[in-house]
Structures are given as C-alpha cells and as structure tokens.
CSV table of C-alpha atoms and ligand atoms in Angstrom, one decimal:
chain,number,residue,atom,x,y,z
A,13,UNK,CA,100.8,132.7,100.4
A,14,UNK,CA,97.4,134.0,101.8
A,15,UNK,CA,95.2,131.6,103.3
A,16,UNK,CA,91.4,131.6,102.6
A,17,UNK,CA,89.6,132.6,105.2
A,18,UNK,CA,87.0,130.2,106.9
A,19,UNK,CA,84.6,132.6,107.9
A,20,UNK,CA,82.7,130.6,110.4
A,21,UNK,CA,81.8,132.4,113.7
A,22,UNK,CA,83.5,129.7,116.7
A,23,UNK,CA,82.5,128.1,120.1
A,24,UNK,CA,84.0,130.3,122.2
A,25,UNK,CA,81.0,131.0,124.1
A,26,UNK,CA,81.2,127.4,125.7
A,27,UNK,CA,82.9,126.3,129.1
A,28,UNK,CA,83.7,123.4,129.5
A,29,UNK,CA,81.1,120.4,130.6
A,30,UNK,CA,82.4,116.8,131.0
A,31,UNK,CA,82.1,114.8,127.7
A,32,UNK,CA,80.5,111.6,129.8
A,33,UNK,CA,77.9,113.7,131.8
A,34,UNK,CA,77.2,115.9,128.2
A,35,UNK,CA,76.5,112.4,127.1
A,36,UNK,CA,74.5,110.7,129.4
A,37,UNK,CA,72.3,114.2,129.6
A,38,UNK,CA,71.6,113.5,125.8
A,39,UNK,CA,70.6,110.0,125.8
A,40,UNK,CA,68.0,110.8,128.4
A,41,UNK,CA,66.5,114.1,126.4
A,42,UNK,CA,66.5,111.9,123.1
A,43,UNK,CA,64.1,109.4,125.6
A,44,UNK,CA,62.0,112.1,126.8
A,45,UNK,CA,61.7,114.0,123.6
A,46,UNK,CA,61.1,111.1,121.5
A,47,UNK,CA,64.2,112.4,119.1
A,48,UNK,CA,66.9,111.0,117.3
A,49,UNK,CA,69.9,112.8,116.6
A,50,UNK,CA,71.6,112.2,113.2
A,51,UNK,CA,75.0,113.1,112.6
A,52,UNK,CA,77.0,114.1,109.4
A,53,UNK,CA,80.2,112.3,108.9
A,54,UNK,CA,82.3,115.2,108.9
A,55,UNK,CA,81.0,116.7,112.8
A,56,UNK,CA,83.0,115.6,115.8
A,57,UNK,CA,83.7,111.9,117.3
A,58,UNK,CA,82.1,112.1,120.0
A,59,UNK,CA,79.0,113.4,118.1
A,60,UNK,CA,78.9,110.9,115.8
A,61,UNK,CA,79.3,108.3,118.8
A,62,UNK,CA,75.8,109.4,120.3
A,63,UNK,CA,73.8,110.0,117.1
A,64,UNK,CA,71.2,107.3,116.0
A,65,UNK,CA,72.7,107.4,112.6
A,66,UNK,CA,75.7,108.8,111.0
A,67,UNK,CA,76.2,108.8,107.4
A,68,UNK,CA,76.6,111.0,104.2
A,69,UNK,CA,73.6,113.6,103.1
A,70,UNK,CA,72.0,111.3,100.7
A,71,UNK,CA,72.1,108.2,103.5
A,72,UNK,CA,70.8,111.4,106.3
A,73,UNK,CA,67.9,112.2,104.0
A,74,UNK,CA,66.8,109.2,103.4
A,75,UNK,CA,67.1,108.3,107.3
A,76,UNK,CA,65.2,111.3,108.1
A,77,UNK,CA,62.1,110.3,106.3
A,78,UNK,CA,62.0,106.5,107.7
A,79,UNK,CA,62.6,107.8,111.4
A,80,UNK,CA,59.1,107.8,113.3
A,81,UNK,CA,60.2,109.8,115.9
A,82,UNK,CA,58.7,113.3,116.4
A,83,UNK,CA,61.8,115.4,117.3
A,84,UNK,CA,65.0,115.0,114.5
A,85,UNK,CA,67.8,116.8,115.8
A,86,UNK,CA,70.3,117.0,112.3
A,87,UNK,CA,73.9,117.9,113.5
A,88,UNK,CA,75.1,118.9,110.0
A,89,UNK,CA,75.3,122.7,108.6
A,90,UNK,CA,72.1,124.3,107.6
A,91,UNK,CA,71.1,123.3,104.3
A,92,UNK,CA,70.9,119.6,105.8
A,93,UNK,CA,68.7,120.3,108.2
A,94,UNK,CA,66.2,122.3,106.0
A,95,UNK,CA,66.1,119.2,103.8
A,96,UNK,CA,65.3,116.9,106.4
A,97,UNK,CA,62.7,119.6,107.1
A,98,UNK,CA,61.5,119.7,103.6
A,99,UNK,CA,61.0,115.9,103.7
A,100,UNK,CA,59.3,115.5,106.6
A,101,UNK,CA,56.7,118.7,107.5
A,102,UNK,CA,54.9,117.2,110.8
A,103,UNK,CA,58.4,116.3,112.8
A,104,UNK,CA,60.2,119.1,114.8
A,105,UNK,CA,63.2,119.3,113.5
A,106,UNK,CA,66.3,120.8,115.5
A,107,UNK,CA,70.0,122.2,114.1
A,108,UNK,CA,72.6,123.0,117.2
A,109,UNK,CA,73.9,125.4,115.6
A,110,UNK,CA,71.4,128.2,113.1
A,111,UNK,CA,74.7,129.6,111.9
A,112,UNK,CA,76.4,126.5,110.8
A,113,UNK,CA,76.2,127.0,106.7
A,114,UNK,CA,78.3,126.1,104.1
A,115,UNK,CA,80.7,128.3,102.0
A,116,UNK,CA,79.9,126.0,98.8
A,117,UNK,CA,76.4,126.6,99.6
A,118,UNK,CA,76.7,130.6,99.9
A,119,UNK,CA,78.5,130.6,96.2
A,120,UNK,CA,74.7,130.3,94.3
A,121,UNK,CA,72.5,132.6,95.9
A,122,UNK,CA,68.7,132.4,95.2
A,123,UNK,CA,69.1,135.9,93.2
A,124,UNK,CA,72.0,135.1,91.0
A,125,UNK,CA,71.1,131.5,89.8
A,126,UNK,CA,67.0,132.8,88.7
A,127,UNK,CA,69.3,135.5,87.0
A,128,UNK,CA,71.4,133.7,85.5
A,129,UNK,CA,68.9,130.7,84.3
A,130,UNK,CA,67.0,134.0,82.9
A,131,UNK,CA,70.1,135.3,81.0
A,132,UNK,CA,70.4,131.2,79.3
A,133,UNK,CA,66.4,130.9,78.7
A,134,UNK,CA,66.9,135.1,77.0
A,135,UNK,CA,69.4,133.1,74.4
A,136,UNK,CA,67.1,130.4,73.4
A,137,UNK,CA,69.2,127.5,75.6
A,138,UNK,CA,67.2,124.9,76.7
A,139,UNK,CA,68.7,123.3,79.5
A,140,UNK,CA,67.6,121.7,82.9
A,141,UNK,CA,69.3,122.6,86.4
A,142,UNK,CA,71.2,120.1,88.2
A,143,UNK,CA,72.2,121.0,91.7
A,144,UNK,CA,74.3,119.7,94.7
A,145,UNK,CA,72.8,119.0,97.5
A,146,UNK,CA,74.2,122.0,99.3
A,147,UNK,CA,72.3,124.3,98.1
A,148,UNK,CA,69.8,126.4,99.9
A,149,UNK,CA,65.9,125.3,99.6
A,150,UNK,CA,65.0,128.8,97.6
A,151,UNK,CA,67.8,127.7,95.2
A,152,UNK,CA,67.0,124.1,95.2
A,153,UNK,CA,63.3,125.8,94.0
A,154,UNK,CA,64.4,126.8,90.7
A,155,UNK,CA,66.5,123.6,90.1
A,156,UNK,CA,65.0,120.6,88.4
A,157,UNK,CA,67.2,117.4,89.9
A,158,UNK,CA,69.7,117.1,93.1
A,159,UNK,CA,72.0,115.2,93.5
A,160,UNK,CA,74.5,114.2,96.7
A,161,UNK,CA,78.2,113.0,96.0
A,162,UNK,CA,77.1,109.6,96.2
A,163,UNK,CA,74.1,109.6,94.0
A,164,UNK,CA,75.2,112.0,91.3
A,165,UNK,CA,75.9,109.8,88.0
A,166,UNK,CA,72.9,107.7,88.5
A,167,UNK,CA,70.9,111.2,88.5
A,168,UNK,CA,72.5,112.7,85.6
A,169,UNK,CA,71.6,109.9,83.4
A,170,UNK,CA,68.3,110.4,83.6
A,171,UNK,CA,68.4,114.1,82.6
A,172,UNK,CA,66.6,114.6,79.4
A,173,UNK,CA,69.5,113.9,77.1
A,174,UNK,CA,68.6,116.7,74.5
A,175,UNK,CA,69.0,119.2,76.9
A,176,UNK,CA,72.0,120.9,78.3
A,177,UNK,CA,72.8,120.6,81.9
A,178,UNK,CA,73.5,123.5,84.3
A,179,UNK,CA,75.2,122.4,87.3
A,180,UNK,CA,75.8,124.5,90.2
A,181,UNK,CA,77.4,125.1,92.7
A,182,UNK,CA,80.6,122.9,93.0
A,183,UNK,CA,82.9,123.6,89.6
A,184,UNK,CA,84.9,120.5,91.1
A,185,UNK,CA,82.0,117.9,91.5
A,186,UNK,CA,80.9,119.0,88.2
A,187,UNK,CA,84.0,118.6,85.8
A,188,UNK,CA,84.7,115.2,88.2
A,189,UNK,CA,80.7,114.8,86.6
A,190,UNK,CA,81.3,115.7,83.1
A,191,UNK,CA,84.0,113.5,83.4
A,192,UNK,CA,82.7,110.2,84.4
A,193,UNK,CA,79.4,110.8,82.4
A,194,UNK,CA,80.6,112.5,78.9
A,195,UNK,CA,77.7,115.1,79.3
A,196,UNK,CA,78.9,118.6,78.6
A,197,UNK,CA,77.4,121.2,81.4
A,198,UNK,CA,77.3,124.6,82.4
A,199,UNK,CA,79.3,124.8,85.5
A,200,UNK,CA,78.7,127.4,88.3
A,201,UNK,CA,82.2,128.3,89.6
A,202,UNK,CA,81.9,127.5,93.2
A,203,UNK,CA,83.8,125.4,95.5
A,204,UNK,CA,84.1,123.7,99.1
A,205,UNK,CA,86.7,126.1,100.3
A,206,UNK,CA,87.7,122.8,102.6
A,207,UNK,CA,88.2,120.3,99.6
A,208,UNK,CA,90.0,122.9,97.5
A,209,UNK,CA,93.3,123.6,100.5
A,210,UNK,CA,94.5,120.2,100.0
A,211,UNK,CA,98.2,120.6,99.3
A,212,UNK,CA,99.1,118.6,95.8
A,213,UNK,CA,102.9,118.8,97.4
A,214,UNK,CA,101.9,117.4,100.5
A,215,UNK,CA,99.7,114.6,99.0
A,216,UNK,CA,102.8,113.8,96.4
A,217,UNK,CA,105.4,114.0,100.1
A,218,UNK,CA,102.7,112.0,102.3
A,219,UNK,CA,102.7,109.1,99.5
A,220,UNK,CA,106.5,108.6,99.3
A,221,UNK,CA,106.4,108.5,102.7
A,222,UNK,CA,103.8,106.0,103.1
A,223,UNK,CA,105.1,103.6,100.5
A,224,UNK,CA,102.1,101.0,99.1
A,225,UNK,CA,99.4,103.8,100.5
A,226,UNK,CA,96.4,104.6,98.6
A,227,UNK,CA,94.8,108.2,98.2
A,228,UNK,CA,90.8,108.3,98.9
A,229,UNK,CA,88.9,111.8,97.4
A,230,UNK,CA,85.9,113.7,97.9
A,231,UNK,CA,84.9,114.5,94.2
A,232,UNK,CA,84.8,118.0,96.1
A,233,UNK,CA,88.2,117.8,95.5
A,234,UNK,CA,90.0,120.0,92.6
A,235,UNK,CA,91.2,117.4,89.9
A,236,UNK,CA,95.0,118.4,90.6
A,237,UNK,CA,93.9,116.4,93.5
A,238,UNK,CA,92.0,113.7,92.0
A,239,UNK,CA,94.4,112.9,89.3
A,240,UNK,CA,97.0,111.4,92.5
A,241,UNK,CA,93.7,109.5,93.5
A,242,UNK,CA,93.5,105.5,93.4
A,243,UNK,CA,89.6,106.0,94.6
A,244,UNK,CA,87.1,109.4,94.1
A,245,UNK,CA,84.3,109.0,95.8
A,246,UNK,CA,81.3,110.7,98.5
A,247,UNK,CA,82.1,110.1,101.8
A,248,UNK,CA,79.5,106.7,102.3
A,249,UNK,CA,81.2,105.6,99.2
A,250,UNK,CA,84.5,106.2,100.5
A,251,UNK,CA,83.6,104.4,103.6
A,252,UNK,CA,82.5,101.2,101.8
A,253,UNK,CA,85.5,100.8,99.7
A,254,UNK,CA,88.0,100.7,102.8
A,255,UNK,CA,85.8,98.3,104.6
A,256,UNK,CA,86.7,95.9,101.1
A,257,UNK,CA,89.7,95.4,102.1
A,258,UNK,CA,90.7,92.5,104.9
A,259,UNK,CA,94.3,92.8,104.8
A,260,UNK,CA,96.1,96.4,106.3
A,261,UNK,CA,96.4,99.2,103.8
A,262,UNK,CA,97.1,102.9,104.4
A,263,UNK,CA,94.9,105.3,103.2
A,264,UNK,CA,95.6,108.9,102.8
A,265,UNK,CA,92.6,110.7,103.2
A,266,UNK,CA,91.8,113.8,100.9
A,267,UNK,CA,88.5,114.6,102.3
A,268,UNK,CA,87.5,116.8,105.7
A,269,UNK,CA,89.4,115.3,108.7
A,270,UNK,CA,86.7,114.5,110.9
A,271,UNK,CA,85.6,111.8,108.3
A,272,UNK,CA,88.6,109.6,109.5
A,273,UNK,CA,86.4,108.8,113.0
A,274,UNK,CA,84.0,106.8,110.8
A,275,UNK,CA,86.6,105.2,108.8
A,276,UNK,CA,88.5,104.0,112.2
A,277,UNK,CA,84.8,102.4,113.9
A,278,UNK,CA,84.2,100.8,110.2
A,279,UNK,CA,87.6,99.6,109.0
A,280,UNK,CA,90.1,99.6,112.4
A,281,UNK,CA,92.5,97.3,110.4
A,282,UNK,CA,93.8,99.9,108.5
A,283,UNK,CA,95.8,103.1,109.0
A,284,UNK,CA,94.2,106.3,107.6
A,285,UNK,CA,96.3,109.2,107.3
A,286,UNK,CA,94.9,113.0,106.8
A,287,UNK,CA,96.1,114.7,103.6
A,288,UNK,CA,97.5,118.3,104.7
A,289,UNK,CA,96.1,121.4,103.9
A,290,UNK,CA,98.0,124.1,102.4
A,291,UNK,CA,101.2,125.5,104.1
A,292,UNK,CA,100.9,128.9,105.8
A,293,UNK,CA,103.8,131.8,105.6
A,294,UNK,CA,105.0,130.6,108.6
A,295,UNK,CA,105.7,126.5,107.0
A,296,UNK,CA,103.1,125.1,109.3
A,297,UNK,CA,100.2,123.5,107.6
A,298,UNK,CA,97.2,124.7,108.3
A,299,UNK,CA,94.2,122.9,109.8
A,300,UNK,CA,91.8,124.1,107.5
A,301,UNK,CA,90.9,120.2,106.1
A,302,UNK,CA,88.1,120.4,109.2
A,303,UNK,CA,84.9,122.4,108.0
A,304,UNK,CA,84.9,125.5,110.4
A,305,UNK,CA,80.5,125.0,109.8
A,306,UNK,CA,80.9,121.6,111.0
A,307,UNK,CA,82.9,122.4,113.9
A,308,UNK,CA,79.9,124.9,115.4
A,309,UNK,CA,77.9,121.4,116.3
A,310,UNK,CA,79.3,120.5,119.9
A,311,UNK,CA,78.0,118.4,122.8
A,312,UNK,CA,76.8,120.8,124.8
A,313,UNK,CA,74.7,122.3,121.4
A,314,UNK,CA,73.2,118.9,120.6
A,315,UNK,CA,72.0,119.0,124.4
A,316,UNK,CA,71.0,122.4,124.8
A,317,UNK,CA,68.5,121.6,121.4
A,318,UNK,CA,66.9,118.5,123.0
A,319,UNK,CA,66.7,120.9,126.1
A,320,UNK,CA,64.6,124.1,124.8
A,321,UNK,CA,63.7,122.4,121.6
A,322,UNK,CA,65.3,125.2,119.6
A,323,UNK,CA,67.0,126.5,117.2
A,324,UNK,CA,64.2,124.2,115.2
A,325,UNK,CA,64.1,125.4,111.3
A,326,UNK,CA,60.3,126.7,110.3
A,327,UNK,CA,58.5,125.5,107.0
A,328,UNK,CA,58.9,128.2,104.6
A,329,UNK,CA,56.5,129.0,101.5
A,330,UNK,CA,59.3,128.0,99.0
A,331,UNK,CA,59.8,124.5,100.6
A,332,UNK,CA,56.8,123.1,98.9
A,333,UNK,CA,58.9,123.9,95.4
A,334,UNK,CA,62.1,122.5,96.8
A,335,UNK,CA,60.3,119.5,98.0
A,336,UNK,CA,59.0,118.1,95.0
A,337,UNK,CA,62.4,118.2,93.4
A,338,UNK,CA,64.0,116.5,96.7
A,339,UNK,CA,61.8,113.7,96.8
A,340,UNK,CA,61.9,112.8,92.9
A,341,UNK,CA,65.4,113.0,93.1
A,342,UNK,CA,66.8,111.5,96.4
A,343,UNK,CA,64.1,109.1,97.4
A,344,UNK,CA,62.6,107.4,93.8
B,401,SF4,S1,82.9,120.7,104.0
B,401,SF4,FE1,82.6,122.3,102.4
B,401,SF4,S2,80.8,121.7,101.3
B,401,SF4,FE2,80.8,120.6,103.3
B,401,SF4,S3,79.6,121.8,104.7
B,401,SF4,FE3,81.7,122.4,104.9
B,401,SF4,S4,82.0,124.2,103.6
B,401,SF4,FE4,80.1,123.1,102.9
C-alpha cells in the first residue's frame, strides 16, 4: 500500500538549543513585547507548556479577541493565524512558521469554490455556504457561516432552513454533520489527510487489547472510524469528556497525537493510548497521526518571532469580507 504523502517542508534547518534556555528566552520576549503566545492543541508539549492559552480553534479565536496585549504570537498552521488576524486588525500578530498550512485547507481553493457556487447559482439552487474553519480568509469571503469542530451543530441550526447547505471542505465533518443534524448538504470532497490514515484494523486490534477501553474521535475522522467510536467530538470537546470521569479509564485516541499532551495535564488519572496510522509496505505503522504543518512550530521558531517580530501576517483587502462572516459566526 502507498502511503499519502504529507507534503510539509521540515525543521531541518535547526540545531539544537536547550529546551530550558529556549524557554526562559521566551518568557522574557513575551514580557518585553507585551505578547502572548497561544498554542493549538495539536503543536508540541513543550509549546503548549509556555503558551498563555492552549485550546481548540474556536476556544483560540475567541482568546485572541479578549487578549489586550499588542503582540499575539498563534503557534497553529496558517489559516489560524490569519483568523486571529481577521479578528483583531490593531494587534501584531506573529505565526513561527509562514509555511505551516493545512492540506484540508488547500482542498477548496478561492478559484474553485466561487466557481463552483457559480455553476449551483447557473441551476437555479439556492443555497447558503457553510465552511470549516480551515479554510483560507479569500475562501472564508464567499462563505456565509463557519464553523469549528466544536461549534458546528449549534451553527447549522441556524442556517435558513429553506435553503440547501454547501459545506466545504471536510467530506468527513460534513456527513458526521448531516448526520447528527438531518440536514441534507452539498459536500466538498476534501479531507484532513491526518484524520483519514487511522488504521480501522489497528483501532479494532488496539481495543481487544485494551479490554474496557473507550475510543475518542475527531469528527475529522472518516465514519469507518467513527462507527468503533463511544465519543465524536473536536478536540476541547474531547478534552472535557475525559476530565468526567474520576475513576481510570483508557482511552484510545483517534485524533492527531500531539493532542494526548493536553489530555495527560487535564485528566492524568487515565491512560490514553494513540490509535495507529496506517501500516507501511514494510509492517511498521507509520507516524503520520502527527500533522506534518503542526510540527513546523518549534521552540526556537516561537522565540525567533518574539525576537524580530516576524513572520507577522498583513491585513489583506479580502479580510474585511471574511471578517464579518467570522465574527457573526464564532463570537455571537
Ligand atoms: S491536522 Fe489536518 S486539518 Fe488540522 S492543520 Fe493538520 S492537515 Fe490541517
């Protein structure tokens, strides 16, 4: 079997620096720059320990616009950090990595969804566009809601119900969607290329193993997946239901790897164990449950941003657009 390819460029332009000094080098810049650093759930450990907040894109956004600080640095891929951008004009904001982007995010380009929404308006459909948060802000322009993994249902509800709904990118989020609201759509075909490895096999072989364990799923997640899932739910959602329970449980963890830090600092009664990705030619299973985007955010990048101030992300014309449909959708 061929695997995908994660087509992220890599790190290897770093040498090494001491974690602790990497650290303590950060803590003073965030001081002296008046910034906060934010981290998604799904960059490293020891990222996530010296960010202000952590969380899920929805929780991020909304954290982005309550910070008063003048310098945001968003350790995330790039369609984060342009929201944060989007929402809040006046701050600087900062990305450690400009190439970190998103492979779901690169399925819907700007060109093909405005032709495609033409192609639907040419047959007389009336519909409104609902998209995923990873998007980019020119396609989030031509959209009319967004929504994150945690905020999705609630959104879809209030989509005017004698419409159609076209939802892009994530085919997976959106049948999960169709699903668990009984609204037809219009799905895009894309897909996290990191949700859609998991191995069903190994999921089915990591659950007799763990006898009494309990599966946990990013709605990313194809429903071959989900089906074998006791919970389905974004990543803050996923983090709340393990802290529910007092006594020990096991969870098997269908979601990107890194996402198993958080779980550890919020819930360290319990064992979490990553679901495999698929298994290469060779037998081994690959290690491709950790986004390769994700993985360009590093220590020494989060420093290096507070340093020069750069790579910051520039307002662009077509923000204004994507703003309005931002702030009705993630923070009323
Ligand atoms: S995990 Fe998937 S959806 Fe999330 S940033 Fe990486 S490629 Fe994009």
């Amino acid at each position: 079997m061929n695997l995908p390819i994660l087509d992220a460029p890599d790190n290897a332009e770093e040498s090494y620096e001491d974690p602790l000094d990497l650290m303590d080098e950060i803590d003073r810049l965030k001081k002296e720059r008046n910034a906060v650093v934010l981290a998604h759930f799904y960059v490293d450990g020891e990222i996530q320990d010296v960010a202000d907040y952590t969380g899920d894109s929805l929780k991020l956004a909304r954290d982005a616009v309550a910070v008063e600080n003048d310098v945001i640095v968003f350790s995330g891929v790039h369609f984060m950090a342009e929201s944060a951008k989007i929402l809040n004009r006046e701050k600087t904001v900062l990305i450690p990595d400009l190439r970190a982007g998103c492979s779901l995010a690169e399925s819907c380009t700007f060109e093909q969804l405005r032709d495609f929404q033409a192609k639907l308006r040419g047959e007389g459909r009336e519909f409104e566009t609902v998209a995923y948060i990873n998007t980019t802000a020119k396609v989030k322009s031509l959209c009319d809601w967004i929504v994150t993994s945690g905020n999705a249902a609630e959104i879809i509800e209030r989509v005017d119900p004698d419409k159609e709904i076209l939802f892009v990118p994530d085919k997976h989020l959106g049948s999960y969607l169709q699903e668990v609201s009984g609204r037809e759509m219009i799905l895009w075909p894309g897909a996290c290329m990191v949700h859609e490895i998991f191995s069903v096999q190994d999921l089915l072989r990591a659950k007799r193993n763990n006898p009494g364990s309990e599966v946990i799923a990013h709605p990313e997640c194809p429903a071959t997946v989900l089906e074998h899932a006791e919970f389905i739910g974004g990543t803050e959602k996923l983090r709340q239901y393990v802290m529910s329970f007092e006594e020990r449980k096991t969870f098997l963890v269908a979601t990107d790897a890194n996402m198993i830090h958080a779980f550890e600092k919020s819930a360290p009664q319990h064992e979490f164990v990553p679901v495999p990705g698929i298994m290469t030619d060779t037998g081994e299973t690959c290690a491709c449950n950790r986004c390769p985007h994700m993985a360009l955010n590093t220590l020494q990048k989060v420093r290096n941003c507070l340093r020069d101030l750069s790579p910051a992300i520039e307002w662009q014309p077509y923000f204004e657009d994507a703003h309005a449909v931002l702030e009705r959708s993630l923070l009323r």
